[in-house]
Coordinates of C-alpha atoms in Angstrom, one line a residue:
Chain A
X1 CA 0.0 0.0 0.0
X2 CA 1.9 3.2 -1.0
X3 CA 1.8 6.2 1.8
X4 CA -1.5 8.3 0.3
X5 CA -3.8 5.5 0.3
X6 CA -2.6 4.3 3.8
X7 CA -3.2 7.9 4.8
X8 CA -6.3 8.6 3.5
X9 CA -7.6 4.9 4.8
X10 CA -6.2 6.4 8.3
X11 CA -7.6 9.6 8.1
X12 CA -11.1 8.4 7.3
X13 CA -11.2 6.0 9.9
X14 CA -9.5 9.1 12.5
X15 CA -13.0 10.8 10.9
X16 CA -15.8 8.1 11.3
X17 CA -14.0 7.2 15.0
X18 CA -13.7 10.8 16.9
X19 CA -17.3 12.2 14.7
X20 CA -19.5 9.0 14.5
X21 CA -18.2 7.3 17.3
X22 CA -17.4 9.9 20.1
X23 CA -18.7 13.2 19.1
X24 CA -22.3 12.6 18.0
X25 CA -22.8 10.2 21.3
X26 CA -21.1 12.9 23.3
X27 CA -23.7 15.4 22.1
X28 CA -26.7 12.9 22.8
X29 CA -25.4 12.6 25.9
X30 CA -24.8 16.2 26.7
X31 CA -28.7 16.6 25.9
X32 CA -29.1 14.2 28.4
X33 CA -26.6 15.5 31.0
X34 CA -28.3 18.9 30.7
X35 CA -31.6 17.5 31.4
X36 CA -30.5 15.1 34.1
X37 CA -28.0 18.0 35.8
X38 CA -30.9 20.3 35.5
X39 CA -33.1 18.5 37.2
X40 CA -31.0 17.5 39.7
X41 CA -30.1 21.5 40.3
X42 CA -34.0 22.2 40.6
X43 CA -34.2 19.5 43.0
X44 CA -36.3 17.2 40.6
X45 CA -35.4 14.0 39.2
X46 CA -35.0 14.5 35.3
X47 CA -35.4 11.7 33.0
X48 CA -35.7 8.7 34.8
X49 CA -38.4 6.2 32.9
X50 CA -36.7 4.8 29.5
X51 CA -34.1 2.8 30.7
X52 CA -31.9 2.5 33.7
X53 CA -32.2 6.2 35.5
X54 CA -33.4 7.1 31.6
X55 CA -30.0 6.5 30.3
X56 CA -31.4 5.3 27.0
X57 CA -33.8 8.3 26.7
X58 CA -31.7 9.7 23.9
X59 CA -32.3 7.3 21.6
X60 CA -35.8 7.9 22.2
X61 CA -35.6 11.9 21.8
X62 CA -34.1 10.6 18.4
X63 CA -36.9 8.7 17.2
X64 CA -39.2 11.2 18.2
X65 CA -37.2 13.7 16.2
X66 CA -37.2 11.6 13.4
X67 CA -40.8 10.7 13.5
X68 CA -42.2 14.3 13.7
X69 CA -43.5 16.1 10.8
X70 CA -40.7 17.6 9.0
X71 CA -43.0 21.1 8.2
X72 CA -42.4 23.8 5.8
X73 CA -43.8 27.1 6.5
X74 CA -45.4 28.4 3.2
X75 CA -44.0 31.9 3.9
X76 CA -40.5 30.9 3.9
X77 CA -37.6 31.0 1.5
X78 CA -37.0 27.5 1.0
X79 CA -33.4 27.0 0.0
X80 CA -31.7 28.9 2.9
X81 CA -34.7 27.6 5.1
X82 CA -33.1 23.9 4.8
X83 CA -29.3 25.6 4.3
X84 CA -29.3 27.0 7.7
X85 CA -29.3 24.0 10.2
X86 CA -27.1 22.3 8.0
X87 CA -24.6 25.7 8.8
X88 CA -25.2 25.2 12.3
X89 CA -24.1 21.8 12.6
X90 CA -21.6 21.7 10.1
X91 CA -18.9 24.2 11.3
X92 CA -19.3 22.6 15.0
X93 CA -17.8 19.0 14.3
X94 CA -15.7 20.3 11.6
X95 CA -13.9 22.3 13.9
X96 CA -12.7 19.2 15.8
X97 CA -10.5 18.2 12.7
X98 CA -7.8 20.1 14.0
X99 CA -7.9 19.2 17.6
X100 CA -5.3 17.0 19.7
X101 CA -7.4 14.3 21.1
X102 CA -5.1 12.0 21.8
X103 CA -1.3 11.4 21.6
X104 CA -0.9 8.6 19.4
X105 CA -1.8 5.2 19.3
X106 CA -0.5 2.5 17.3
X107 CA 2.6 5.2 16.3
X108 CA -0.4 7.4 14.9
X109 CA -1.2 10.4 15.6
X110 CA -4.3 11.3 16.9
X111 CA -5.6 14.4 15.9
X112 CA -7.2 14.2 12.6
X113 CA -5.3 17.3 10.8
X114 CA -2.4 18.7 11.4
X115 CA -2.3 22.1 10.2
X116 CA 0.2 24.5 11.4
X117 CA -2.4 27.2 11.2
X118 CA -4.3 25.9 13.9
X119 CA -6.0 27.9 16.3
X120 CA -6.2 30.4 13.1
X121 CA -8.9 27.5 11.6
X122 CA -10.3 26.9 14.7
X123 CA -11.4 30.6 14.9
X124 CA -12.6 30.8 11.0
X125 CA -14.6 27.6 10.9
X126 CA -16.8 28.2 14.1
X127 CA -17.6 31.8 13.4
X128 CA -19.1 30.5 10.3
X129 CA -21.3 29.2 13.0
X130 CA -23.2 32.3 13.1
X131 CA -24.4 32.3 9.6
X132 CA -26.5 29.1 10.4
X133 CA -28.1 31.1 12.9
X134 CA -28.7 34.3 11.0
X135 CA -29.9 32.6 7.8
X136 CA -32.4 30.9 9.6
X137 CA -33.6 34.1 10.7
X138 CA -34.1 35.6 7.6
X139 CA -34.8 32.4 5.9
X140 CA -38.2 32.1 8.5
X141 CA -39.2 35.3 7.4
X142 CA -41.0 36.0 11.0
X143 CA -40.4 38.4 13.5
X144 CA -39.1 36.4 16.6
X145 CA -36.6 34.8 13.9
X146 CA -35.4 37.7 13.0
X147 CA -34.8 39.2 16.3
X148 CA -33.3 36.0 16.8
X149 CA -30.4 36.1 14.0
X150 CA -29.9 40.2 14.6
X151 CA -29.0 39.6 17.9
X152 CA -26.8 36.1 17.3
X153 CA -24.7 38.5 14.6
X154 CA -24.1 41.2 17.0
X155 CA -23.2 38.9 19.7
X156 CA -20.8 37.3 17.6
X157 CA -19.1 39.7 16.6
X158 CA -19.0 41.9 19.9
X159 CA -17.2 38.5 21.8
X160 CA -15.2 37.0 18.4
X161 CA -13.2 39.6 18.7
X162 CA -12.2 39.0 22.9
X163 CA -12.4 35.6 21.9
X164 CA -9.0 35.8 19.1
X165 CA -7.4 38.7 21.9
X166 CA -7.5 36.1 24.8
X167 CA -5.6 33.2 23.0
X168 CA -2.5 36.0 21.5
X169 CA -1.0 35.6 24.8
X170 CA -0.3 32.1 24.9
X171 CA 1.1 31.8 21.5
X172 CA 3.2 34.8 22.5
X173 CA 4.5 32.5 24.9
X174 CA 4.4 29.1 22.2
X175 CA 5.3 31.3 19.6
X176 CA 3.8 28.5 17.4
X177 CA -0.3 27.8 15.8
X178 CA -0.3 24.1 15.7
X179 CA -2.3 23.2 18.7
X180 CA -0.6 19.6 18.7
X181 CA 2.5 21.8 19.7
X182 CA 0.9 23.7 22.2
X183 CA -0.1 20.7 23.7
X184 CA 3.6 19.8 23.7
X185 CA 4.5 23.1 25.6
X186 CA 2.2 22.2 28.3
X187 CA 3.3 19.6 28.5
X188 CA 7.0 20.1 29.3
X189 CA 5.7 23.5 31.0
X190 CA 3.2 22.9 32.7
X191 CA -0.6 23.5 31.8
X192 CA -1.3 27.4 30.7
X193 CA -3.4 27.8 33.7
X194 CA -0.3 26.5 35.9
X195 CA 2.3 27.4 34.1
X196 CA 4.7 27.7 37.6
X197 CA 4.2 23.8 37.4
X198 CA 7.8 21.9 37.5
X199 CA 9.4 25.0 38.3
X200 CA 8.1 26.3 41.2
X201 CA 11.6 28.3 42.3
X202 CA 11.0 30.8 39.3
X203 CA 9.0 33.9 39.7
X204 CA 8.8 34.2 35.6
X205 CA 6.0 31.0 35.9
X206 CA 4.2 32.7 39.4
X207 CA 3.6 36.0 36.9
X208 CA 2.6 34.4 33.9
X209 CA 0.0 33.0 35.8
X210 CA -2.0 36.6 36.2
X211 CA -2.1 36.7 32.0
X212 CA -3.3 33.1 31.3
X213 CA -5.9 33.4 34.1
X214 CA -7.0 36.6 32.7
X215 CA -7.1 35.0 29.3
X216 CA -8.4 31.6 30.3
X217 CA -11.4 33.5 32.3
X218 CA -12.1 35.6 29.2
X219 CA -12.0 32.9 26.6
X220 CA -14.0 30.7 28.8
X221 CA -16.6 33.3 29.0
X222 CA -16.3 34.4 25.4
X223 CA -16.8 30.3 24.4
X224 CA -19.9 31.1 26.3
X225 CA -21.3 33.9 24.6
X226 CA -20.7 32.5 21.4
X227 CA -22.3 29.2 21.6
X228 CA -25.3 31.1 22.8
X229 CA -25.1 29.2 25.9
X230 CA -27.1 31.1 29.1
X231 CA -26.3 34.2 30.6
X232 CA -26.0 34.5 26.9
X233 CA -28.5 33.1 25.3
X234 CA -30.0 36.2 23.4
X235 CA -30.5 35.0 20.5
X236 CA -33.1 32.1 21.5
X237 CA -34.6 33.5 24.6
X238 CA -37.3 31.9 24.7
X239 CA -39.5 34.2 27.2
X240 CA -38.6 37.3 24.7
X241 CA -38.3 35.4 21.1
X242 CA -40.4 32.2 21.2
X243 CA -38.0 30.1 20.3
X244 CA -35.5 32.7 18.7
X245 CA -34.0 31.4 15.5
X246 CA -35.2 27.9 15.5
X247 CA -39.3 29.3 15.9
X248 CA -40.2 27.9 12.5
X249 CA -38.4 25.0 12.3
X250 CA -39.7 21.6 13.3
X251 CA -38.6 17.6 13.2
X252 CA -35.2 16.8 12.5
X253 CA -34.3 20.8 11.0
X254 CA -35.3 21.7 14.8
X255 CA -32.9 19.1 16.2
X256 CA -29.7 20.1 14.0
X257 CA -29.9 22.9 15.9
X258 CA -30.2 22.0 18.8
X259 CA -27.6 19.8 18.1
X260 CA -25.3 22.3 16.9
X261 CA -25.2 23.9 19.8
X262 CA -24.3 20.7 21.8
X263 CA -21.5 20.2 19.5
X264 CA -20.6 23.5 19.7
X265 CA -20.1 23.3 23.2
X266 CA -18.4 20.3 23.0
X267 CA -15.7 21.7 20.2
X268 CA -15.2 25.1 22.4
X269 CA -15.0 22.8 25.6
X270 CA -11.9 20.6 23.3
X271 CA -10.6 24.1 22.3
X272 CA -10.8 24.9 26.2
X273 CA -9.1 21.8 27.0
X274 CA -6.4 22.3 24.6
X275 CA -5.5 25.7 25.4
X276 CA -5.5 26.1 29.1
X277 CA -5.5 22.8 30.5
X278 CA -3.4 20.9 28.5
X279 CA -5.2 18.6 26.1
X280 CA -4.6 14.9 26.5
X281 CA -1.9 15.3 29.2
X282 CA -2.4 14.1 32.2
X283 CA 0.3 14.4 35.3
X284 CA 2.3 11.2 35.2
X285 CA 0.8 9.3 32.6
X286 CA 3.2 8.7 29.7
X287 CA 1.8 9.8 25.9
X288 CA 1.1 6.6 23.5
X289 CA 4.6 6.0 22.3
X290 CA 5.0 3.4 25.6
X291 CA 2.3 1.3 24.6
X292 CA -1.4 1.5 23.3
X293 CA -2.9 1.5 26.3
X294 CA -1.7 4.6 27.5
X295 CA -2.7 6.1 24.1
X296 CA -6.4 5.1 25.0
X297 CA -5.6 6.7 28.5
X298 CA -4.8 10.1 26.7
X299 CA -7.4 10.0 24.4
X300 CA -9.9 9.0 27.9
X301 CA -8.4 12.1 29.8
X302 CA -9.1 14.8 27.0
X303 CA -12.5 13.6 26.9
X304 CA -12.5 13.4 30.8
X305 CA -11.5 17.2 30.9
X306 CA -14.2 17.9 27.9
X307 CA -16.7 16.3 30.1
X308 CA -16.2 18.4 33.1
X309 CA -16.3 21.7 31.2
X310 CA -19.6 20.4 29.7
X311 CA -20.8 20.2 33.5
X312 CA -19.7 24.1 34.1
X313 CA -21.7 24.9 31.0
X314 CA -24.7 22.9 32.2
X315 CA -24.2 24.5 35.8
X316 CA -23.6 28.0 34.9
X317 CA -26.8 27.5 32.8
X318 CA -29.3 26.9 35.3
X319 CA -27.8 29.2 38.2
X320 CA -27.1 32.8 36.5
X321 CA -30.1 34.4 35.0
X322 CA -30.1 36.0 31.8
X323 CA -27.7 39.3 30.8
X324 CA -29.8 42.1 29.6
X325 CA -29.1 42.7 26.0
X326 CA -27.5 46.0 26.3
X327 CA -25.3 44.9 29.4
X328 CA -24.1 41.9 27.0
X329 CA -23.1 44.5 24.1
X330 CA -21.5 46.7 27.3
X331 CA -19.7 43.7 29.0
X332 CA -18.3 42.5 25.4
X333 CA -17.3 45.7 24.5
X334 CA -16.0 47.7 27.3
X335 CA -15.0 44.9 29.8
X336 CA -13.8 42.2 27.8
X337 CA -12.2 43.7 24.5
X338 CA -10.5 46.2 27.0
X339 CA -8.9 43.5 29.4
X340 CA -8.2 40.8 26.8
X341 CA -6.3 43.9 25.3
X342 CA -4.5 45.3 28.3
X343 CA -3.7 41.5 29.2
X344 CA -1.6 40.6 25.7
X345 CA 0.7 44.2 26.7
X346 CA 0.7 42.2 30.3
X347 CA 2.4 39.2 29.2
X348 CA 4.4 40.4 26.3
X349 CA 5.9 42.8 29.1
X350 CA 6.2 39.4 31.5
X351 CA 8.0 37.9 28.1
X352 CA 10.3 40.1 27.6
X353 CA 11.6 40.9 31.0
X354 CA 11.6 37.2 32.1
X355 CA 13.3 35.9 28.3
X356 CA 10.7 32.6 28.6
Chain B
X1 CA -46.8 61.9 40.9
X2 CA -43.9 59.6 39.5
X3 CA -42.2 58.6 42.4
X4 CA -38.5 57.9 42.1
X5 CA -37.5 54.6 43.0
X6 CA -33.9 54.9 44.8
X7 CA -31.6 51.9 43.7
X8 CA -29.6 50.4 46.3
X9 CA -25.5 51.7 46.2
X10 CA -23.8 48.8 45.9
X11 CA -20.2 48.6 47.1
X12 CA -17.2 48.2 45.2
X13 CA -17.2 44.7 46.2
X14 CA -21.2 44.1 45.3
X15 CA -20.3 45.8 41.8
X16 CA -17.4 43.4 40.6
X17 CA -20.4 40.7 39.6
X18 CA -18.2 37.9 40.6
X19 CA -18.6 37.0 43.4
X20 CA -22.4 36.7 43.5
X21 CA -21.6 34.4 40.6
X22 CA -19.9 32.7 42.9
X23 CA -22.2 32.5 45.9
X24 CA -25.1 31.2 43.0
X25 CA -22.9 28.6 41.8
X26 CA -21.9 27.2 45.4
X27 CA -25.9 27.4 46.0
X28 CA -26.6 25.6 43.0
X29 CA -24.0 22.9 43.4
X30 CA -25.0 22.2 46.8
X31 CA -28.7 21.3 45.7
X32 CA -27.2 19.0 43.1
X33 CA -25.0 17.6 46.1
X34 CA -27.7 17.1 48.1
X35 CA -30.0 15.4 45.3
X36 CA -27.1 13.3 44.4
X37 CA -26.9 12.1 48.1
X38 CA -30.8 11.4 48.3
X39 CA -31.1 14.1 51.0
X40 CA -33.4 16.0 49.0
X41 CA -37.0 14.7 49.5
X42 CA -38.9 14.4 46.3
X43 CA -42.3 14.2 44.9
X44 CA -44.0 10.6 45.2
X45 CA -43.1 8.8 42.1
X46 CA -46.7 7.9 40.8
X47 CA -47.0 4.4 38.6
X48 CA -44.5 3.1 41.1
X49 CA -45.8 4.2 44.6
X50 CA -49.4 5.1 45.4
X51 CA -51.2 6.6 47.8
X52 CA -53.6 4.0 47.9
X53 CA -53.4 3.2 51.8
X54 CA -53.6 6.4 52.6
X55 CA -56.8 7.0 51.0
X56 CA -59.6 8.8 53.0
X57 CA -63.1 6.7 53.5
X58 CA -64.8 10.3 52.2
X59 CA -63.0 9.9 49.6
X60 CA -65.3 10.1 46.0
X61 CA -63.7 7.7 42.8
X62 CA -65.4 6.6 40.4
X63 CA -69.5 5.7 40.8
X64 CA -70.2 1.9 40.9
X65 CA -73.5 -0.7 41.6
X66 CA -73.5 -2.8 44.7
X67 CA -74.7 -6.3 45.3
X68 CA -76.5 -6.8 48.4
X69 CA -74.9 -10.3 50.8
X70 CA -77.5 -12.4 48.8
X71 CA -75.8 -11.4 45.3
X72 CA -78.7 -9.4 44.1
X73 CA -78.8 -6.1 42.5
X74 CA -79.8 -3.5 45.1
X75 CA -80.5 -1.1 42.3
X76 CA -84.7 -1.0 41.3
X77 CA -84.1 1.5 38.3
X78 CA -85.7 4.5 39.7
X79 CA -83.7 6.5 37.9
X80 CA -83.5 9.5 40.9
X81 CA -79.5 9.3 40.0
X82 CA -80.0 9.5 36.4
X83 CA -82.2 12.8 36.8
X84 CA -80.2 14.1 39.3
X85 CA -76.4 13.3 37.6
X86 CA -75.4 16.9 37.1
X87 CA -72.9 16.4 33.7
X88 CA -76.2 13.8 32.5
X89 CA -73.4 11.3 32.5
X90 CA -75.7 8.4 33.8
X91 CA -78.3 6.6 31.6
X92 CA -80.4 3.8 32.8
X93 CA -83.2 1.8 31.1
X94 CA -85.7 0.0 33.4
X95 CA -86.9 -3.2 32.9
X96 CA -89.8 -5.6 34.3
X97 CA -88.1 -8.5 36.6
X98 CA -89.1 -11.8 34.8
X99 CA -92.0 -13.6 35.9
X100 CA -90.3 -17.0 36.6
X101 CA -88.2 -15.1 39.2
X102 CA -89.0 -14.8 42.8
X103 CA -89.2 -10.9 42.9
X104 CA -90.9 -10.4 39.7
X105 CA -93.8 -7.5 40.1
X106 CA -91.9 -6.2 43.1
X107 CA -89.8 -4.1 41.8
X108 CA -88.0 -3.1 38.3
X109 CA -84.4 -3.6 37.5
X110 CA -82.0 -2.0 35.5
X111 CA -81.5 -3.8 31.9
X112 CA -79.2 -1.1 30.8
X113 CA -77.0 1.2 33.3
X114 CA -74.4 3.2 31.9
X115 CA -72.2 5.7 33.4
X116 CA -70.1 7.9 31.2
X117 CA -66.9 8.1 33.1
X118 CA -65.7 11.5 30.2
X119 CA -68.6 13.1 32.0
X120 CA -69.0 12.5 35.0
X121 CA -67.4 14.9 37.7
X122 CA -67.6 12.8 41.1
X123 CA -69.6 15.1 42.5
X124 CA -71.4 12.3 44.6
X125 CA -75.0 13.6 43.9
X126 CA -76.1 9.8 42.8
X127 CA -75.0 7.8 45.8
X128 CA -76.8 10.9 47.8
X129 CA -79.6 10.7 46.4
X130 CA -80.0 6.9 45.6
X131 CA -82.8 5.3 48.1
X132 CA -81.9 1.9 47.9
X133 CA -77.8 2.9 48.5
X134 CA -77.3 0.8 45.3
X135 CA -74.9 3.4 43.7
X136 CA -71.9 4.1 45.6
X137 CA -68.5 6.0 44.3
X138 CA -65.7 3.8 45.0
X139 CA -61.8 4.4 45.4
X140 CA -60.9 3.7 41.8
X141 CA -59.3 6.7 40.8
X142 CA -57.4 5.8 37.4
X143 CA -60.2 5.3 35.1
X144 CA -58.4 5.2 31.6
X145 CA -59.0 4.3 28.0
X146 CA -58.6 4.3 24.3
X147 CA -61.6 5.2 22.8
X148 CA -64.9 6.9 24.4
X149 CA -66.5 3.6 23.7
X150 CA -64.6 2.3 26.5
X151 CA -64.3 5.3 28.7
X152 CA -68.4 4.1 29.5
X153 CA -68.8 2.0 32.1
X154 CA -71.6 -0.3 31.5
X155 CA -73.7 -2.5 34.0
X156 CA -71.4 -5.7 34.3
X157 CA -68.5 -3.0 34.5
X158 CA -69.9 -1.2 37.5
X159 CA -70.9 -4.5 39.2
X160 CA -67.5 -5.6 38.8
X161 CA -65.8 -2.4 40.2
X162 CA -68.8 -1.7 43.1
X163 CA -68.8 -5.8 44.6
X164 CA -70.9 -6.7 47.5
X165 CA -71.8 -3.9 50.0
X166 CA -73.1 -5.3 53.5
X167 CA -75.5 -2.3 54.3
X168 CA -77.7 -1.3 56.6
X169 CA -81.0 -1.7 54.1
X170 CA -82.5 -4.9 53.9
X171 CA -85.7 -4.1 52.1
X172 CA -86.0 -7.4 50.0
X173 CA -85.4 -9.8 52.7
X174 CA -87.5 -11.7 54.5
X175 CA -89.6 -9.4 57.8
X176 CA -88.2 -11.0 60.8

């Protein structure tokens, strides 16, 4: 077999393993988590009737889904009506491609592409994100929609932009975009959130820490804001907009959605992970070149971590209420665009002086 | 007049947002603790555990027709319960007790009884007024069903849920 087939046969199965295998389940599950966490929160009991403590309940939310009437407004446009969910969901799991989920296994790598650009793709695929939601808006041709999309394409671009500001400091520090290598530098490091780890003497690693806090706090929240995830879920409110974007969509167009937002959460929780906490790496476990098993380990931890950021989402969700929209414009604009700013001059200055 | 509400000055500490985020979360996460560790007490979990036991003797369920201890009918199709049955949800059609039978020119009986369990409201008014205490609501509670059709309950039906009642009138035995 020359080295292009191999690959592609490689790639493909990298593909069908981390999407079909991992990622859809995850978001399933994530449905479920949110329902079951919610409950749990409100001190009810959540899903608890189709299987054990309802654990097979998404399978049954998909075959509703799929069983619903699948309805067409008249009063829509019909081609961007059924492009939109497919631009919700698509960006989402594409994202992953360029993840680190794993160190390598079998002498492979696992992280489906490695591009040296990035965080760069990252950043260009999922605001694409938005276009799914403000198509649908216009596409449904109805007022609560519309509200809906205005406000997702406002929000996205008032937090995209402390989103990219956030991240310059660590590859100030890396001084490199493939993520695979900024997993690498955590690893020898320390994590970016501790990045005094294994060198606890020097007072360079105890400063950097103010920066990566600042950025990780403000990236985490920006994640937030743009996966429409509460205290910022403007754009589907649903005791102002109905349902927001999604109001005239039904069956399986509804569910994209909603399922692009899952996934979203999930990708922004990997790009989290592989930021700040140091992808697959966990202390003292070696990476996959000392045997498979601790290849499967790596590839377990990164979805560990992904899993316990999905829990902050879900626990944020149901504890803060919902930002006005004019204190969301206000917060994006004057609080985070201004720190994420003042926090790059921060840790260039912390840089320099220190010669990391 | 408009009256001027004053808002509350908030420190410098109040103002930084965080730490009320902070407080929330710890709030939240301690319910979820607490549910997780079965200290929360939660609502009675219906199909599994009922309240059955606990069930008042006032208590009004569905309306049913009693047997006396002999195994006869009590009921002599008066039809007081039928013209009293607020929603109309009863319907009964006398009929003459046969001649070969030892009450026959006594009394009539009811050929056809139904009771229209989408209508009626439990109100009570037929075991009330019933001078023979042949209609009685029982403690069935979860009346269910497909179709309409089923949801009436005819005369076999409401024999079946009602059963024997050992009662106080004993109007067809024999004068001691």
């Amino acid at each position: 077999m020359n080295p292009t087939t191999s690959f592609v046969i490689i790639s493909l199965l990298k593909i069908v393993g981390i999407v079909f295998l991992v990622i859809l389940p995850m978001v399933s599950y994530a449905v479920y988590a949110e329902r079951k966490v919610s409950a749990l929160i409100q001190d009810r009991l959540g899903p608890n009737r189709v299987g054990p403590a309802g654990l097979f309940q998404p399978i049954a939310d998909a075959m509703k889904f799929l069983l619903k009437e699948d309805f067409t407004p008249a009063h829509v446009n019909k081609f961007y009506y059924w492009l939109a969910p497919c631009l919700a969901m698509v960006p989402a799991i594409t994202t992953i491609a360029v993840v680190p989920f794993g160190s390598t296994l079998f002498g492979v790598p696992m992280v489906i592409a490695d591009i040296n650009v990035g965080v760069l793709f990252v950043f260009a695929i999922a605001s694409l994100g938005v276009y799914g939601i403000v198509i649908a808006g216009w596409a449904s041709n109805s007022k609560y929609p519309f509200l809906g999309g205005v406000r997702s394409g406002s929000q996205m671009i008032s937090y995209e932009l402390s989103l990219g500001l956030a991240v310059v400091p660590i590859f100030l520090l890396i001084g490199n975009l493939r993520l695979t290598e900024v997993v690498r530098y955590q690893i020898d490091h320390g994590w970016m959130v501790f990045p005094f780890a294994g060198d606890w003497k020097n007072p360079a690693g105890w400063l950097l820490a103010v920066p990566m806090w600042i950025s990780f706090a403000v990236f985490a929240i920006a994640v937030f804001a743009e996966t429409n995830r509460l205290p910022f879920d403007l754009p589907e409110a649903e005791t102002e907009l109905v349902g927001g974007y999604h109001t005239e969509y039904s069956s399986m167009k509804f569910a994209l959605f909603f399922l692009g937002e899952y996934a979203a959460m999930i990708t922004g929780s990997a790009i989290i992970v592989t930021l700040f906490l140091g992808g697959w790496h966990f202390p003292g476990v070696p990476d996959g070149s000392h045997g498979w098993i601790f290849g499967l380990i790596n590839i377990f931890v990164f979805f560990a971590k992904i899993a316990a950021l999905l829990f902050i989402f879900i626990w944020v969700r149901f504890t803060l209420p919902r930002f006005r929209y004019d204190q969301l414009m206000r917060l994006g604009w004057v609080f985070f665009f201004e720190i994420a700013l003042v926090n790059i001059f921060l840790a260039a200055a912390i840089i320099t002086f220190f010669d990391r | 007049m408009a009256i001027t509400v004053p808002r509350p000055k908030l420190t410098w500490f109040e103002r930084l947002y965080l730490p009320a985020i902070v407080a929330g979360m710890a709030i939240t996460l301690q319910h979820f603790k607490n549910m997780l560790l079965g200290r929360t007490k939660v609502t009675m979990q219906y199909p599994e555990q009922k309240w059955d036991a606990q069930l008042p003797e006032h208590y009004r369920g569905a309306p049913a027709l009693v047997k006396d201890e002999a195994g006869r009918i009590r009921c002599v199709a008066c039809q007081l319960c039928e013209f009293i049955c607020p929603p109309r949800a009863i319907k009964i059609e006398p009929g003459e007790i046969p001649v070969k039978d030892r009450f026959s020119k006594v009394e009539k009986y009811p050929r056809e009884f139904d009771i229209d369990m989408i209508r009626c409201i439990f109100c009570g008014m037929c075991e009330e007024v019933c001078p023979e205490q042949a209609i009685f609501l029982r403690k069935d509670y979860a009346i269910t069903g497909l179709t309409r059709a089923e949801m009436v309950h005819n005369k076999e039906k409401l024999l079946e849920i009602g059963g024997i009642m050992h009662g106080v009138v004993l109007k067809w035995n024999e004068k001691k």
